[in-house]
Coordinates of C-alpha atoms and ligand atoms in Angstrom, one line a residue:
Chain A
M675 CA 0.0 0.0 0.0
K676 CA 1.1 3.5 -0.8
L677 CA -0.2 6.2 1.6
T678 CA 0.1 9.9 2.2
L679 CA 0.4 10.7 5.9
K680 CA -0.4 14.1 7.3
I681 CA 1.0 14.1 10.9
W682 CA 1.0 16.6 13.7
R683 CA 4.6 17.6 14.5
Q684 CA 5.3 19.6 17.6
K685 CA 8.8 19.9 19.2
G686 CA 7.6 20.5 22.7
P687 CA 4.8 21.7 24.9
N688 CA 5.4 25.4 24.0
D689 CA 6.1 24.9 20.3
K690 CA 3.2 26.0 18.0
G691 CA 3.3 22.8 15.9
Q692 CA 2.0 22.0 12.5
M693 CA 0.8 19.2 10.2
V694 CA 3.6 17.7 8.1
T695 CA 3.1 15.5 5.1
Y696 CA 5.0 12.2 4.8
P697 CA 4.6 9.8 1.8
I698 CA 5.1 6.2 2.6
D699 CA 5.2 3.0 0.5
N700 CA 5.2 -0.8 0.9
I701 CA 2.7 -0.9 3.8
D702 CA 1.2 -4.3 4.3
G703 CA -2.5 -4.6 5.1
D704 CA -1.7 -7.0 7.9
M705 CA 0.4 -4.5 9.8
S706 CA -1.0 -2.7 12.8
F707 CA -1.3 1.1 12.6
L708 CA 1.6 1.4 15.1
E709 CA 3.8 -0.9 13.0
M710 CA 3.2 1.4 10.1
M711 CA 4.3 4.3 12.3
D712 CA 7.4 2.2 13.2
V713 CA 8.2 1.8 9.5
L714 CA 7.9 5.5 9.0
N715 CA 10.1 6.3 12.1
N716 CA 12.8 3.9 10.8
Q717 CA 12.8 5.8 7.6
L718 CA 13.0 9.1 9.4
I719 CA 15.9 7.9 11.6
E720 CA 17.8 6.6 8.5
S721 CA 17.5 9.9 6.8
G722 CA 18.6 11.7 9.9
D723 CA 15.3 13.2 10.9
D724 CA 13.7 13.3 14.3
P725 CA 11.3 10.3 14.6
I726 CA 7.7 11.0 15.5
A727 CA 6.9 10.6 19.2
F728 CA 3.7 8.5 19.9
D729 CA 2.5 6.6 22.9
H730 CA 2.3 2.8 23.1
D731 CA 3.0 0.0 25.5
C732 CA 1.2 -3.4 25.4
R733 CA 0.3 -3.3 21.7
E734 CA -2.5 -5.7 22.5
G735 CA -5.3 -3.4 23.4
I736 CA -5.1 -3.7 27.2
C737 CA -2.9 -0.9 28.5
G738 CA -4.6 2.2 27.1
M739 CA -1.3 3.9 26.2
C740 CA -1.7 4.2 22.5
S741 CA -3.8 7.1 21.3
L742 CA -3.9 8.9 17.9
Y743 CA -6.8 10.7 16.3
I744 CA -6.9 9.1 12.9
N745 CA -8.9 10.5 10.0
G746 CA -11.1 12.4 12.4
E747 CA -11.8 9.6 14.8
A748 CA -10.1 8.4 18.0
H749 CA -8.2 5.1 17.4
G750 CA -9.3 5.5 13.7
P751 CA -12.3 4.3 11.8
D752 CA -12.6 0.8 13.2
R753 CA -14.9 0.1 16.2
G754 CA -14.0 -1.5 19.5
V755 CA -10.3 -1.4 18.9
T756 CA -7.3 0.6 20.1
T757 CA -4.8 2.0 17.6
C758 CA -2.4 -0.8 18.3
Q759 CA -5.2 -3.2 17.3
L760 CA -6.1 -1.2 14.1
H761 CA -5.0 -2.9 10.9
M762 CA -3.8 -1.1 7.8
R763 CA -6.3 -3.1 5.7
K764 CA -8.9 -0.8 7.0
F765 CA -7.4 1.8 4.7
S766 CA -7.2 1.8 1.0
D767 CA -4.2 2.1 -1.3
G768 CA -3.4 5.8 -2.1
E769 CA -5.4 7.1 0.8
T770 CA -4.4 10.2 2.7
I771 CA -4.4 9.6 6.5
Y772 CA -4.6 12.4 9.0
I773 CA -2.9 11.6 12.3
E774 CA -3.3 14.0 15.3
P775 CA -2.9 13.9 19.0
W776 CA -5.9 13.9 21.4
R777 CA -7.0 17.5 21.6
A778 CA -8.1 18.7 25.0
K779 CA -7.1 21.4 27.4
A780 CA -6.7 18.8 30.1
F781 CA -4.5 16.7 27.8
P782 CA -1.6 19.1 26.8
V783 CA 0.7 17.9 24.1
I784 CA 4.1 16.9 25.3
K785 CA 5.7 16.2 21.9
D786 CA 4.2 15.4 18.5
L787 CA 1.4 12.9 19.1
V788 CA 2.1 12.3 22.8
V789 CA -0.2 14.0 25.3
D790 CA -0.1 14.3 29.1
R791 CA -3.0 12.3 30.5
S792 CA -2.1 12.7 34.1
S793 CA -5.3 14.6 34.7
F794 CA -7.0 11.1 34.6
D795 CA -4.6 10.1 37.4
R796 CA -5.5 13.1 39.5
I797 CA -9.2 12.3 39.0
M798 CA -8.5 8.7 40.2
A799 CA -6.5 9.9 43.1
S800 CA -9.4 12.1 44.3
G801 CA -11.8 9.2 44.7
G802 CA -11.2 6.1 42.5
F803 CA -10.3 3.8 45.4
V804 CA -11.9 1.7 48.2
S805 CA -11.0 1.3 51.8
V806 CA -9.4 -2.1 52.6
N807 CA -8.5 -3.7 55.9
T808 CA -4.7 -3.8 56.2
S809 CA -4.6 -5.4 59.7
G810 CA -3.8 -8.8 58.3
N811 CA -7.2 -10.5 58.5
T812 CA -8.4 -9.3 55.1
V813 CA -11.6 -10.8 53.8
D814 CA -11.3 -12.5 50.5
A815 CA -13.3 -10.4 48.0
N816 CA -15.0 -13.5 46.6
A817 CA -16.5 -14.2 50.1
I818 CA -18.7 -11.1 49.7
P819 CA -22.0 -12.0 47.9
V820 CA -22.7 -9.7 44.9
P821 CA -25.8 -10.0 42.7
K822 CA -24.8 -11.3 39.3
A823 CA -26.1 -8.4 37.3
D824 CA -24.2 -5.9 39.5
A825 CA -21.0 -7.9 39.2
D826 CA -21.4 -8.0 35.4
N827 CA -22.1 -4.3 35.1
A828 CA -19.2 -3.5 37.5
F829 CA -16.9 -5.7 35.4
E830 CA -17.9 -4.1 32.2
A831 CA -17.3 -0.6 33.6
A832 CA -13.9 -1.9 34.9
T833 CA -12.8 -2.8 31.4
C834 CA -12.1 0.9 30.8
I835 CA -8.4 1.2 30.1
G836 CA -8.2 5.0 30.6
C837 CA -7.1 5.7 27.1
G838 CA -8.9 9.0 26.8
A839 CA -10.5 8.3 23.4
C840 CA -13.8 9.4 25.0
V841 CA -12.3 12.9 25.8
A842 CA -10.7 13.1 22.3
S843 CA -13.9 12.3 20.5
C844 CA -16.2 14.4 22.6
K845 CA -17.0 17.8 21.0
N846 CA -16.7 19.2 24.6
A847 CA -13.6 17.3 25.5
S848 CA -15.6 15.9 28.4
A849 CA -14.3 13.0 30.6
M850 CA -17.7 11.9 31.7
L851 CA -17.5 8.4 30.2
F852 CA -14.2 7.7 31.8
V853 CA -15.2 9.1 35.2
S854 CA -18.6 7.4 35.1
A855 CA -16.9 4.0 34.3
K856 CA -14.6 4.5 37.3
V857 CA -17.4 5.6 39.6
S858 CA -19.7 2.8 38.4
Q859 CA -17.2 0.0 38.8
L860 CA -16.9 0.8 42.5
A861 CA -20.4 2.1 43.2
L862 CA -22.0 -1.1 42.0
L863 CA -20.1 -3.3 44.5
P864 CA -20.5 -3.6 48.3
Q865 CA -16.8 -2.7 48.8
G866 CA -17.4 0.6 47.2
Q867 CA -20.2 1.8 49.5
V868 CA -18.1 3.4 52.2
E869 CA -16.8 6.2 50.1
A870 CA -19.7 6.2 47.5
A871 CA -21.0 9.8 48.1
D872 CA -17.6 11.4 48.6
R873 CA -16.2 9.5 45.6
V874 CA -18.6 10.8 43.0
L875 CA -18.5 14.4 44.4
N876 CA -14.8 14.5 44.5
M877 CA -14.1 12.9 41.2
V878 CA -16.5 15.2 39.4
K879 CA -15.0 18.2 41.2
T880 CA -11.5 17.2 40.0
M881 CA -12.8 16.5 36.6
D882 CA -14.3 20.0 36.4
E883 CA -11.1 21.6 37.8
E884 CA -8.9 19.8 35.3
G885 CA -10.7 21.7 32.5
F886 CA -12.7 18.9 30.9
G887 CA -15.9 20.0 29.3
N888 CA -19.5 19.1 30.2
C889 CA -21.6 16.2 28.8
T890 CA -24.1 17.1 26.0
N891 CA -25.1 13.4 25.6
T892 CA -24.0 13.4 22.0
G893 CA -22.9 9.8 22.5
A894 CA -19.7 10.2 20.5
C895 CA -17.6 8.7 23.4
E896 CA -19.6 5.5 23.5
V897 CA -19.2 4.9 19.8
E898 CA -15.4 5.6 19.8
C899 CA -14.6 3.8 23.1
P900 CA -12.4 0.8 22.3
K901 CA -13.9 -1.1 25.3
G902 CA -17.6 -0.3 24.5
I903 CA -18.2 1.5 27.8
S904 CA -21.9 2.4 27.8
L905 CA -23.6 5.7 28.4
E906 CA -25.5 3.8 31.0
N907 CA -22.5 4.5 33.2
I908 CA -23.0 8.3 32.7
A909 CA -26.7 8.0 33.6
R910 CA -25.7 6.0 36.7
M911 CA -23.1 8.7 37.7
N912 CA -25.8 11.3 37.3
R913 CA -28.0 9.4 39.7
E914 CA -25.1 8.8 42.1
Y915 CA -24.2 12.5 42.0
M916 CA -27.8 13.5 42.7
S917 CA -28.1 11.3 45.7
A918 CA -24.7 12.3 47.0
M919 CA -25.7 16.0 46.6
V920 CA -28.8 15.7 48.7
K921 CA -27.0 13.7 51.4
Chain B
M558 CA -21.4 19.4 49.7
S559 CA -20.8 23.1 49.0
K560 CA -24.0 24.9 48.1
S561 CA -22.3 26.5 45.1
A562 CA -21.9 23.0 43.5
I563 CA -25.7 22.9 43.0
L564 CA -25.2 25.7 40.4
S565 CA -21.6 25.3 39.4
S566 CA -20.7 21.6 39.0
S567 CA -20.9 20.3 35.5
I568 CA -23.4 17.6 36.4
A569 CA -25.7 19.9 38.4
K570 CA -25.7 22.4 35.5
K571 CA -27.1 19.7 33.4
Y572 CA -29.8 18.8 35.9
W573 CA -31.0 22.4 35.6
M574 CA -30.8 22.3 31.8
A575 CA -32.8 19.2 31.7
L576 CA -35.5 20.3 34.2
T577 CA -36.0 23.7 32.6
G578 CA -35.9 22.1 29.1
L579 CA -38.6 19.6 30.0
F580 CA -40.7 22.3 31.7
L581 CA -40.5 24.3 28.5
C582 CA -41.7 21.2 26.6
L583 CA -44.8 21.2 28.8
F584 CA -45.2 24.9 28.2
L585 CA -45.0 24.2 24.4
V586 CA -47.9 21.7 24.7
G587 CA -50.1 24.2 26.5
H588 CA -49.2 27.0 24.1
L589 CA -49.9 24.7 21.1
I590 CA -53.4 23.8 22.3
G591 CA -54.2 27.5 22.6
N592 CA -52.9 28.2 19.2
L593 CA -54.7 25.4 17.5
Q594 CA -58.0 27.3 18.2
L595 CA -56.8 29.7 15.5
I596 CA -57.4 27.1 12.8
F597 CA -59.9 24.7 14.3
I598 CA -62.6 27.2 15.2
T599 CA -63.6 29.6 12.5
G600 CA -65.6 32.8 12.1
E601 CA -66.8 34.9 15.0
E602 CA -66.8 31.8 17.3
G603 CA -63.1 31.2 16.6
K604 CA -62.3 34.9 17.1
R605 CA -64.1 34.9 20.4
A606 CA -62.6 31.6 21.6
F607 CA -59.1 32.9 20.9
N608 CA -59.5 36.3 22.4
E609 CA -61.2 35.0 25.5
Y610 CA -58.4 32.5 25.8
A611 CA -55.7 35.2 25.4
H612 CA -57.5 37.3 28.0
F613 CA -57.6 34.4 30.4
M614 CA -53.9 33.7 29.8
T615 CA -53.0 37.3 30.7
H616 CA -55.4 37.7 33.7
N617 CA -55.7 34.4 35.6
P618 CA -53.5 34.4 38.7
A619 CA -52.5 30.7 38.4
I620 CA -51.5 31.2 34.8
K621 CA -49.5 34.3 35.9
A622 CA -47.5 32.1 38.3
L623 CA -46.9 29.6 35.5
S624 CA -45.9 32.3 33.1
Y625 CA -43.3 33.6 35.5
L626 CA -42.0 30.1 35.8
T627 CA -41.8 30.0 32.0
Y628 CA -39.9 33.3 31.8
F629 CA -37.5 32.1 34.4
S630 CA -37.0 28.8 32.7
I631 CA -36.3 30.4 29.3
I632 CA -33.8 32.8 30.9
F633 CA -32.1 30.2 33.1
H634 CA -32.0 27.6 30.4
S635 CA -30.4 30.1 28.0
I636 CA -27.8 31.5 30.4
D637 CA -26.9 28.0 31.7
G638 CA -26.8 26.6 28.2
I639 CA -24.5 29.4 26.9
M640 CA -22.3 29.1 30.0
L641 CA -22.0 25.4 29.3
A642 CA -21.2 26.0 25.6
I643 CA -18.5 28.5 26.5
K644 CA -16.9 26.2 29.0
N645 CA -17.1 23.4 26.5
K646 CA -15.4 25.5 23.8
K647 CA -12.6 26.3 26.3
A648 CA -12.1 22.6 27.0
R649 CA -10.6 22.2 23.5
P650 CA -8.5 25.3 22.8
Q651 CA -7.0 23.8 19.7
N652 CA -9.3 22.0 17.2
Y653 CA -8.5 19.0 15.0
A654 CA -7.1 19.8 11.6
Y655 CA -9.3 17.0 10.3
N656 CA -12.4 15.8 12.2
N657 CA -15.2 13.4 11.4
P658 CA -17.8 13.9 14.1
G659 CA -20.6 12.6 11.9
A660 CA -19.2 9.2 12.4
N661 CA -20.1 9.1 16.0
S662 CA -22.9 11.6 16.8
S663 CA -26.0 13.2 15.4
T664 CA -25.8 16.7 13.9
P665 CA -28.5 18.3 16.2
S666 CA -26.7 17.0 19.2
R667 CA -23.6 18.9 18.2
Y668 CA -25.4 22.1 17.5
M669 CA -27.6 22.5 20.6
A670 CA -26.2 25.9 21.5
V671 CA -26.5 27.3 18.0
L672 CA -30.0 25.9 17.7
G673 CA -30.9 27.3 21.1
T674 CA -29.5 30.8 20.3
L675 CA -31.6 30.9 17.2
I676 CA -34.6 29.8 19.3
L677 CA -33.8 32.6 21.7
V678 CA -33.8 35.2 18.8
F679 CA -37.1 33.8 17.7
I680 CA -38.6 34.0 21.2
C681 CA -37.6 37.7 21.5
T682 CA -39.1 38.6 18.1
H683 CA -42.2 36.5 18.8
M684 CA -42.7 38.1 22.2
A685 CA -42.3 41.6 20.7
N686 CA -44.8 40.8 18.0
F687 CA -47.6 39.3 20.1
W688 CA -46.9 39.1 23.8
G689 CA -45.6 42.7 24.1
K690 CA -48.5 44.1 22.1
M691 CA -51.0 42.1 24.1
H692 CA -49.5 43.2 27.4
F693 CA -48.4 46.8 26.8
D694 CA -49.8 48.2 23.5
T695 CA -53.1 49.7 22.7
I696 CA -54.5 47.4 20.0
P697 CA -58.0 47.3 18.5
L698 CA -60.6 45.6 20.7
H699 CA -62.7 42.6 19.7
T700 CA -65.6 44.0 17.7
K701 CA -68.3 42.4 15.6
T702 CA -70.3 44.2 12.9
I703 CA -73.9 43.3 12.4
E704 CA -76.3 44.5 9.7
I705 CA -79.7 45.6 10.6
P706 CA -81.9 45.2 7.5
N707 CA -83.9 48.3 6.6
E708 CA -87.6 47.5 6.8
M709 CA -88.3 50.1 4.2
G710 CA -86.2 48.4 1.6
G711 CA -83.3 50.8 1.7
E712 CA -79.6 50.0 2.5
A713 CA -79.0 47.9 5.6
Q714 CA -77.5 49.7 8.6
K715 CA -74.2 48.5 9.9
V716 CA -73.7 48.5 13.6
E717 CA -70.4 47.8 15.4
L718 CA -70.5 45.9 18.6
Y719 CA -67.9 45.4 21.3
L720 CA -67.6 42.0 23.0
T721 CA -67.5 42.5 26.8
T722 CA -65.7 40.3 29.3
K723 CA -69.2 39.4 30.6
G724 CA -69.8 37.7 27.3
D725 CA -72.4 40.0 25.8
Y726 CA -72.1 42.5 23.0
V727 CA -72.7 46.3 23.4
A728 CA -73.0 48.9 20.7
A729 CA -69.6 50.5 20.2
Q730 CA -70.8 54.0 19.4
Q731 CA -72.3 54.6 22.9
F732 CA -68.9 54.3 24.6
E733 CA -65.4 55.6 24.6
V734 CA -62.5 53.3 25.5
R735 CA -60.1 54.3 28.2
N736 CA -57.1 52.4 29.7
E737 CA -56.9 50.3 26.6
T738 CA -59.9 48.1 27.3
E739 CA -62.4 49.8 29.5
F740 CA -65.7 51.1 28.2
Y741 CA -66.9 54.4 29.6
V742 CA -70.1 56.3 29.0
K743 CA -69.1 59.2 26.8
D744 CA -68.0 62.3 28.8
L745 CA -68.9 60.6 32.1
D746 CA -66.7 58.9 34.6
L747 CA -68.9 55.8 34.5
K748 CA -67.3 52.5 33.7
M749 CA -69.7 50.2 32.0
G750 CA -67.5 47.2 31.3
E751 CA -64.4 45.8 29.7
G752 CA -63.6 44.5 26.3
Y753 CA -61.1 42.0 24.9
K754 CA -58.0 43.0 23.0
D755 CA -58.3 41.5 19.5
L756 CA -55.2 39.4 19.5
H757 CA -56.9 37.1 17.0
G758 CA -57.1 40.0 14.4
L759 CA -53.5 40.8 15.1
V760 CA -52.4 37.2 14.4
M761 CA -54.6 36.9 11.3
S762 CA -53.2 40.0 9.7
F763 CA -49.7 39.1 10.8
F764 CA -49.7 35.8 8.8
G765 CA -52.5 36.6 6.3
Q766 CA -51.6 38.8 3.3
N767 CA -55.0 39.8 2.1
K768 CA -57.5 38.2 4.3
P769 CA -61.0 39.7 4.0
G770 CA -62.0 41.5 7.2
F771 CA -58.3 41.8 8.3
D772 CA -55.6 44.4 7.7
K773 CA -53.6 43.9 4.6
N774 CA -50.0 42.8 5.2
D775 CA -47.5 42.5 2.4
L776 CA -44.8 41.1 4.7
A777 CA -47.0 38.1 5.7
P778 CA -45.2 35.5 3.4
F779 CA -41.9 36.4 5.1
A780 CA -43.5 36.1 8.5
V781 CA -44.9 32.7 7.7
I782 CA -41.5 31.4 6.3
L783 CA -39.5 32.7 9.2
Y784 CA -42.0 31.3 11.7
M785 CA -41.8 27.9 10.0
L786 CA -38.0 28.0 10.0
A787 CA -38.0 28.8 13.7
M788 CA -40.2 25.8 14.3
A789 CA -37.8 23.6 12.3
T790 CA -35.0 24.9 14.6
L791 CA -37.0 24.0 17.6
G792 CA -37.7 20.6 16.2
F793 CA -34.0 19.9 15.8
H794 CA -33.3 21.1 19.3
L795 CA -35.8 18.7 20.7
W796 CA -34.8 15.8 18.4
H797 CA -31.8 15.6 20.6
G798 CA -32.9 17.5 23.6
F799 CA -36.0 15.6 24.7
S800 CA -34.3 12.2 25.4
S801 CA -31.1 13.9 26.4
A802 CA -32.8 15.6 29.3
F803 CA -33.7 12.1 30.7
Q804 CA -30.2 10.9 30.4
S805 CA -29.1 14.1 32.3
V806 CA -31.3 13.3 35.2
G807 CA -30.1 9.7 35.2
V808 CA -32.7 7.8 33.2
R809 CA -30.8 6.0 30.5
V810 CA -32.4 6.0 27.1
S811 CA -30.5 3.1 25.7
S812 CA -31.7 2.4 22.2
Y813 CA -33.9 3.7 19.4
K814 CA -36.6 1.4 20.6
H815 CA -36.7 2.9 24.1
P816 CA -40.2 4.5 24.8
I817 CA -38.6 7.8 25.9
E818 CA -36.5 8.0 22.7
I819 CA -39.6 7.3 20.6
A820 CA -41.6 9.8 22.5
G821 CA -38.9 12.4 22.0
K822 CA -38.7 11.9 18.3
V823 CA -42.5 12.0 18.0
F824 CA -42.7 15.1 20.2
S825 CA -39.9 16.9 18.2
V826 CA -41.7 16.4 14.9
V827 CA -45.4 16.7 16.0
V828 CA -45.3 19.7 18.3
P829 CA -43.1 22.1 16.2
G830 CA -44.9 20.7 13.1
L831 CA -48.3 21.6 14.4
F832 CA -47.1 25.0 15.5
A833 CA -45.7 25.5 12.0
I834 CA -48.8 24.6 10.0
I835 CA -50.9 27.2 11.8
P836 CA -49.5 30.3 10.1
L837 CA -49.4 28.4 6.8
I838 CA -53.1 27.6 7.1
I839 CA -53.9 31.2 8.0
Y840 CA -51.9 32.4 5.0
L841 CA -53.4 30.0 2.5
F842 CA -57.0 29.9 3.5
Ligands
HEM1372 C1 -39.0 26.4 24.0 C2 -37.7 26.4 24.0 C3 -36.8 25.3 24.4 C4 -37.0 24.1 24.8 C5 -38.3 23.3 24.9 C6 -35.7 23.5 25.1 C7 -35.5 22.2 25.5 C8 -34.2 21.6 25.7 C9 -34.0 20.3 26.2 C10 -35.1 19.3 26.6 C11 -32.6 20.2 26.3 C12 -31.9 18.9 26.8 C13 -31.3 19.1 28.2 C14 -30.3 18.1 28.5 O1 -29.6 17.6 27.6 O2 -30.2 17.8 29.7 C15 -32.0 21.4 25.9 C16 -30.6 21.5 25.8 C17 -30.1 22.7 25.4 N1 -30.7 24.0 25.2 FE1 -32.7 24.2 25.0 N2 -34.7 24.4 24.9 C18 -35.3 25.6 24.5 C19 -34.7 26.8 24.2 C20 -33.4 27.1 24.3 C21 -32.8 28.4 24.2 C22 -33.6 29.7 24.0 C23 -31.5 28.2 24.3 C24 -30.5 29.4 24.3 C25 -29.3 29.4 24.2 C26 -31.2 26.8 24.5 C27 -30.0 26.2 24.7 C28 -29.7 24.9 24.9 C29 -28.4 24.3 25.0 C30 -27.1 25.0 24.8 C31 -28.6 22.9 25.3 C32 -27.6 21.8 25.4 C33 -26.9 21.8 26.7 C34 -25.9 20.8 26.8 O3 -26.3 19.6 26.8 O4 -24.7 21.1 26.8 N3 -32.4 26.1 24.5 N4 -33.0 22.3 25.5
SF4_1373 S1 -14.3 5.1 28.7 FE1 -13.5 4.1 26.9 S2 -12.6 5.7 25.7 FE2 -12.8 6.5 27.7 S3 -10.9 6.2 28.8 FE3 -12.2 4.4 29.2 S4 -11.7 2.9 27.6 FE4 -10.9 4.9 26.9
FES1374 S1 -0.6 0.0 23.2 FE1 -1.6 -0.8 24.9 S2 -3.7 -0.5 24.3 FE2 -2.6 0.1 22.5

């Protein structure tokens, strides 16, 4: 495959940055998108250019490190996959592909396609945890009965890998899907009840302070989320928030 | 919980958007039922029904309370909505060079603030044209002209009557009108009754170009078109807004088959649609 890549290049956080065009040839349809980026970077290094910085780690869709806004969509045009799981066969020969970093005030660009997602960590630190007994006689989590439906919903919410595609796709750069998944996975379980009210209030407060937008219920996040996190979680968080507010 | 969060947190702001938005949907239903009298009841009867209704809407204390709630909702919904939109713009200071939002969201859902602002402009002009005139202007009163046949075979005599709030008609020439709607015996300080402002006539000549019995209005076609466009705008706002409001207060509308989703789509087509055909019918017939 022969492709024209238009890629965001930015030397550092304070550089203005711009789109740069790179032609590339001999791309195999069975390569992953990140492998295609590796091929490009090898070429850049060989010709003495600065390779393009992009995030990645597991390359099997479980760590949430890879990002990339590809042809106007987070993780590209495929559904239910991360960029590392996206195959080049989803593109056609001769196609022009636009590759940009996540764009959000709360995700400032560090370099090229790499953004700083530590705002997610600060949201987690403000409430995404449960109290556990550390005195030695810890109860096995499996010993606590949980209704099957709750366990399933909690598990589904817990599959969120914190990639930030929801923020990148949302026209408001809102983090509601991520925060609601994290709130839900704990709020649905008995272990999460102790901090339930404080958790939702504090996590939403941090979310607002970090500069994420509000939810307009457009549903873009749910469509682009590689893990299929449902808007049901946002509705649940809205309920949780309401009951925490009146407490 | 700090008290300010009830107004300032992103989620609480959306509760208020949803509650005021849904209240305005209820208001629309009431308003629509009132307006439909304009096309479903014709002749003097229709004129009477509509003017009596307009009088009731401006004088009944319970309706007054509801109308203040409506003004409040419109103002609050608009300010809150625009504040949300500004914060949302700020959350993405740099846009994508290439974006494809159509792949993951509906167009109306992405243009709620633009649609809302257009609706706000419409509401302002609409209130200046009808509500303002009804409340603050001197407009003609509800009159009816009857013909008394001349027994001697000559020309029939035309007599103009005022409709009074007691429901009877009085001969107009006996009285003079003071304070916009009150009938006084000529030259005396004796109030004999009160009439109805003729909002019906105002509406008919606003949307009707050359209607017999109403003022001629060359601008009527434009009024009709702009009104219909405004209703289309409202329809798009509600296409997303109606079900969105339920999600905001925590009721998940999960699929296209969900009853709330269906109700929202039906509402957003039927209510603005019925509003829109009223001036069209007035113009055409
Ligand atoms: C009769 C008039 C109106 C009705 C019935 C109405 C109804 C609604 C409803 C039901 C929603 C959904 C609320 C939610 O998602 O929770 C909404 C959202 C919205 N409305 Fe209105 N609205 C009206 C007029 C206006 C006006 C005049 C504005 C002025 C700017 C406006 C701006 C907005 C905005 C910006 C949103 C989206 C808020 C967000 O989700 O970010 N609306 N409206
Ligand atoms: S909700 Fe989905 S898109 Fe958002 S961070 Fe989690 S996995 Fe990524
Ligand atoms: S690199 Fe880990 S999810 Fe893509």
